[in-house]
Amino acid sequence: MSPPCAAFPPSKLDVHVQADVKGKKRKLPGGADVDLTKCALKEMTQYRCFVENSQSRNSPVRCWPIHRLFRQCQDKKGTFMVETTAWEGSKSDPTTTTRHNSQAIGNGKSQDGHSSEPSYHQWSQAWEDE
């Protein structure tokens, strides 16, 4: 089991990324601080799925994409990854963050009532949602 993680707001990510998992300051050339904006941006799509009716053997499974963003940075020990999904959305102009927004987007509905535009969801912060 991995160790517990401290929860903090996205605005504090710049501060928290300066220390490694043991709490020691990351060492960069010249004693500089880690600048997340200079780290390579990586993205990943995961899917969150639910069985509509778990009592029925033929029940459909519904899945939603969850778009996650990471930054791959380098210190003297090597490379490390930092999830920046919420941070990317909080530091950007709201008109350019539609894919990074934690709320579902898209209000165009087709005739059957489903959205014609993609929507993105974010993992819940709770260990067990339901």
PDB file of C-alpha atoms in Angstrom:
ATOM      1  CA  MET A   1       0.000   0.000   0.000  1.00  0.00           C
ATOM      2  CA  SER A   2       1.356   3.426  -0.857  1.00  0.00           C
ATOM      3  CA  PRO A   3       1.839   6.027   1.871  1.00  0.00           C
ATOM      4  CA  PRO A   4      -0.906   8.589   2.502  1.00  0.00           C
ATOM      5  CA  CYS A   5      -0.730  11.765   0.459  1.00  0.00           C
ATOM      6  CA  ALA A   6      -1.260  15.265   1.769  1.00  0.00           C
ATOM      7  CA  ALA A   7      -4.170  17.110   0.163  1.00  0.00           C
ATOM      8  CA  PHE A   8      -3.593  20.695  -0.930  1.00  0.00           C
ATOM      9  CA  PRO A   9      -5.187  23.157  -3.368  1.00  0.00           C
ATOM     10  CA  PRO A  10      -3.868  23.365  -6.960  1.00  0.00           C
ATOM     11  CA  SER A  11      -2.538  26.873  -6.259  1.00  0.00           C
ATOM     12  CA  LYS A  12       0.022  25.322  -3.853  1.00  0.00           C
ATOM     13  CA  LEU A  13       1.392  22.770  -6.359  1.00  0.00           C
ATOM     14  CA  ASP A  14       4.323  25.058  -7.259  1.00  0.00           C
ATOM     15  CA  VAL A  15       5.391  24.977  -3.590  1.00  0.00           C
ATOM     16  CA  HIS A  16       4.836  21.241  -3.002  1.00  0.00           C
ATOM     17  CA  VAL A  17       6.723  20.154  -6.134  1.00  0.00           C
ATOM     18  CA  GLN A  18       9.937  21.693  -4.745  1.00  0.00           C
ATOM     19  CA  ALA A  19      10.294  18.751  -2.309  1.00  0.00           C
ATOM     20  CA  ASP A  20      10.674  15.056  -3.133  1.00  0.00           C
ATOM     21  CA  VAL A  21       8.609  12.273  -1.532  1.00  0.00           C
ATOM     22  CA  LYS A  22      10.909  12.293   1.519  1.00  0.00           C
ATOM     23  CA  GLY A  23      10.389  16.035   2.018  1.00  0.00           C
ATOM     24  CA  LYS A  24      13.881  17.060   0.856  1.00  0.00           C
ATOM     25  CA  LYS A  25      14.327  19.970  -1.551  1.00  0.00           C
ATOM     26  CA  ARG A  26      14.804  18.833  -5.144  1.00  0.00           C
ATOM     27  CA  LYS A  27      18.249  19.687  -6.479  1.00  0.00           C
ATOM     28  CA  LEU A  28      18.431  21.421  -9.834  1.00  0.00           C
ATOM     29  CA  PRO A  29      21.488  22.901 -11.554  1.00  0.00           C
ATOM     30  CA  GLY A  30      22.401  26.257 -10.022  1.00  0.00           C
ATOM     31  CA  GLY A  31      20.080  25.700  -7.049  1.00  0.00           C
ATOM     32  CA  ALA A  32      17.052  26.776  -9.087  1.00  0.00           C
ATOM     33  CA  ASP A  33      13.472  25.896  -8.169  1.00  0.00           C
ATOM     34  CA  VAL A  34      11.366  23.478 -10.229  1.00  0.00           C
ATOM     35  CA  ASP A  35       9.360  25.451 -12.800  1.00  0.00           C
ATOM     36  CA  LEU A  36       6.400  23.300 -13.852  1.00  0.00           C
ATOM     37  CA  THR A  37       5.745  25.435 -16.933  1.00  0.00           C
ATOM     38  CA  LYS A  38       9.151  24.367 -18.313  1.00  0.00           C
ATOM     39  CA  CYS A  39       8.489  20.638 -17.783  1.00  0.00           C
ATOM     40  CA  ALA A  40       7.144  18.506 -20.647  1.00  0.00           C
ATOM     41  CA  LEU A  41       3.340  18.292 -20.711  1.00  0.00           C
ATOM     42  CA  LYS A  42       1.968  14.737 -20.934  1.00  0.00           C
ATOM     43  CA  GLU A  43      -1.655  13.670 -21.137  1.00  0.00           C
ATOM     44  CA  MET A  44      -3.575  10.474 -20.512  1.00  0.00           C
ATOM     45  CA  THR A  45      -7.201   9.478 -20.863  1.00  0.00           C
ATOM     46  CA  GLN A  46      -8.608   6.976 -18.396  1.00  0.00           C
ATOM     47  CA  TYR A  47     -12.133   5.644 -18.348  1.00  0.00           C
ATOM     48  CA  ARG A  48     -14.466   5.429 -15.394  1.00  0.00           C
ATOM     49  CA  CYS A  49     -17.052   2.712 -15.931  1.00  0.00           C
ATOM     50  CA  PHE A  50     -20.225   1.633 -14.162  1.00  0.00           C
ATOM     51  CA  VAL A  51     -22.536  -1.338 -14.652  1.00  0.00           C
ATOM     52  CA  GLU A  52     -26.028   0.133 -14.990  1.00  0.00           C
ATOM     53  CA  ASN A  53     -27.815  -2.726 -13.244  1.00  0.00           C
ATOM     54  CA  SER A  54     -25.416  -5.015 -11.401  1.00  0.00           C
ATOM     55  CA  GLN A  55     -28.227  -7.515 -10.718  1.00  0.00           C
ATOM     56  CA  SER A  56     -28.717  -8.248 -14.426  1.00  0.00           C
ATOM     57  CA  ARG A  57     -26.210 -10.394 -16.303  1.00  0.00           C
ATOM     58  CA  ASN A  58     -26.763  -8.520 -19.590  1.00  0.00           C
ATOM     59  CA  SER A  59     -26.691  -5.024 -18.126  1.00  0.00           C
ATOM     60  CA  PRO A  60     -24.761  -2.472 -20.189  1.00  0.00           C
ATOM     61  CA  VAL A  61     -21.558  -0.908 -18.926  1.00  0.00           C
ATOM     62  CA  ARG A  62     -21.320   2.883 -19.301  1.00  0.00           C
ATOM     63  CA  CYS A  63     -17.923   4.563 -19.424  1.00  0.00           C
ATOM     64  CA  TRP A  64     -16.835   8.199 -19.324  1.00  0.00           C
ATOM     65  CA  PRO A  65     -13.430   9.570 -20.334  1.00  0.00           C
ATOM     66  CA  ILE A  66     -11.347  11.240 -17.656  1.00  0.00           C
ATOM     67  CA  HIS A  67      -8.669  13.445 -19.137  1.00  0.00           C
ATOM     68  CA  ARG A  68      -5.573  13.768 -16.925  1.00  0.00           C
ATOM     69  CA  LEU A  69      -2.538  16.007 -17.395  1.00  0.00           C
ATOM     70  CA  PHE A  70       0.984  15.509 -16.080  1.00  0.00           C
ATOM     71  CA  ARG A  71       4.308  17.335 -16.202  1.00  0.00           C
ATOM     72  CA  GLN A  72       7.530  15.364 -16.620  1.00  0.00           C
ATOM     73  CA  CYS A  73      10.343  17.222 -14.884  1.00  0.00           C
ATOM     74  CA  GLN A  74      14.050  16.613 -14.331  1.00  0.00           C
ATOM     75  CA  ASP A  75      16.161  17.061 -11.213  1.00  0.00           C
ATOM     76  CA  LYS A  76      19.668  15.781 -10.363  1.00  0.00           C
ATOM     77  CA  LYS A  77      18.269  12.352  -9.398  1.00  0.00           C
ATOM     78  CA  GLY A  78      16.436  11.874 -12.715  1.00  0.00           C
ATOM     79  CA  THR A  79      12.955  12.454 -14.076  1.00  0.00           C
ATOM     80  CA  PHE A  80       9.768  12.627 -12.040  1.00  0.00           C
ATOM     81  CA  MET A  81       6.099  13.041 -12.941  1.00  0.00           C
ATOM     82  CA  VAL A  82       3.591  15.382 -11.326  1.00  0.00           C
ATOM     83  CA  GLU A  83      -0.144  15.249 -12.000  1.00  0.00           C
ATOM     84  CA  THR A  84      -1.213  18.761 -12.941  1.00  0.00           C
ATOM     85  CA  THR A  85      -4.814  18.268 -14.120  1.00  0.00           C
ATOM     86  CA  ALA A  86      -6.399  20.728 -11.674  1.00  0.00           C
ATOM     87  CA  TRP A  87      -3.373  23.062 -11.727  1.00  0.00           C
ATOM     88  CA  GLU A  88      -3.431  23.399 -15.547  1.00  0.00           C
ATOM     89  CA  GLY A  89      -7.085  24.462 -15.410  1.00  0.00           C
ATOM     90  CA  SER A  90      -6.582  26.898 -12.529  1.00  0.00           C
ATOM     91  CA  LYS A  91      -3.659  28.802 -14.064  1.00  0.00           C
ATOM     92  CA  SER A  92      -5.115  29.243 -17.564  1.00  0.00           C
ATOM     93  CA  ASP A  93      -7.537  31.617 -19.213  1.00  0.00           C
ATOM     94  CA  PRO A  94     -11.070  30.141 -18.828  1.00  0.00           C
ATOM     95  CA  THR A  95     -11.663  30.461 -22.581  1.00  0.00           C
ATOM     96  CA  THR A  96      -8.781  28.066 -23.316  1.00  0.00           C
ATOM     97  CA  THR A  97      -9.364  25.428 -20.638  1.00  0.00           C
ATOM     98  CA  THR A  98     -12.404  23.581 -21.927  1.00  0.00           C
ATOM     99  CA  ARG A  99     -10.566  20.245 -21.939  1.00  0.00           C
ATOM    100  CA  HIS A 100      -8.987  20.903 -18.554  1.00  0.00           C
ATOM    101  CA  ASN A 101     -12.141  21.949 -16.737  1.00  0.00           C
ATOM    102  CA  SER A 102     -13.294  19.577 -14.004  1.00  0.00           C
ATOM    103  CA  GLN A 103     -16.960  20.157 -14.840  1.00  0.00           C
ATOM    104  CA  ALA A 104     -18.663  18.450 -17.748  1.00  0.00           C
ATOM    105  CA  ILE A 105     -18.728  20.613 -20.857  1.00  0.00           C
ATOM    106  CA  GLY A 106     -20.981  20.696 -23.853  1.00  0.00           C
ATOM    107  CA  ASN A 107     -24.595  21.742 -23.973  1.00  0.00           C
ATOM    108  CA  GLY A 108     -25.520  20.597 -27.475  1.00  0.00           C
ATOM    109  CA  LYS A 109     -28.109  17.827 -27.241  1.00  0.00           C
ATOM    110  CA  SER A 110     -29.071  15.430 -29.992  1.00  0.00           C
ATOM    111  CA  GLN A 111     -32.649  14.300 -30.576  1.00  0.00           C
ATOM    112  CA  ASP A 112     -32.254  11.358 -28.194  1.00  0.00           C
ATOM    113  CA  GLY A 113     -31.242  13.721 -25.373  1.00  0.00           C
ATOM    114  CA  HIS A 114     -27.545  12.813 -25.329  1.00  0.00           C
ATOM    115  CA  SER A 115     -24.871  15.444 -25.701  1.00  0.00           C
ATOM    116  CA  SER A 116     -23.415  15.758 -29.194  1.00  0.00           C
ATOM    117  CA  GLU A 117     -20.201  17.248 -27.772  1.00  0.00           C
ATOM    118  CA  PRO A 118     -17.602  15.414 -25.685  1.00  0.00           C
ATOM    119  CA  SER A 119     -17.685  15.862 -21.948  1.00  0.00           C
ATOM    120  CA  TYR A 120     -14.830  15.351 -19.539  1.00  0.00           C
ATOM    121  CA  HIS A 121     -15.021  14.209 -15.937  1.00  0.00           C
ATOM    122  CA  GLN A 122     -12.567  14.312 -13.081  1.00  0.00           C
ATOM    123  CA  TRP A 123     -11.816  11.587 -10.548  1.00  0.00           C
ATOM    124  CA  SER A 124     -13.528  12.135  -7.255  1.00  0.00           C
ATOM    125  CA  GLN A 125     -11.303  13.078  -4.354  1.00  0.00           C
ATOM    126  CA  ALA A 126     -13.036  10.492  -2.146  1.00  0.00           C
ATOM    127  CA  TRP A 127     -11.694   6.937  -1.967  1.00  0.00           C
ATOM    128  CA  GLU A 128     -15.183   5.526  -2.315  1.00  0.00           C
ATOM    129  CA  ASP A 129     -17.794   7.526  -4.179  1.00  0.00           C
ATOM    130  CA  GLU A 130     -20.774   5.280  -3.798  1.00  0.00           C
TER     131      GLU A 130
END
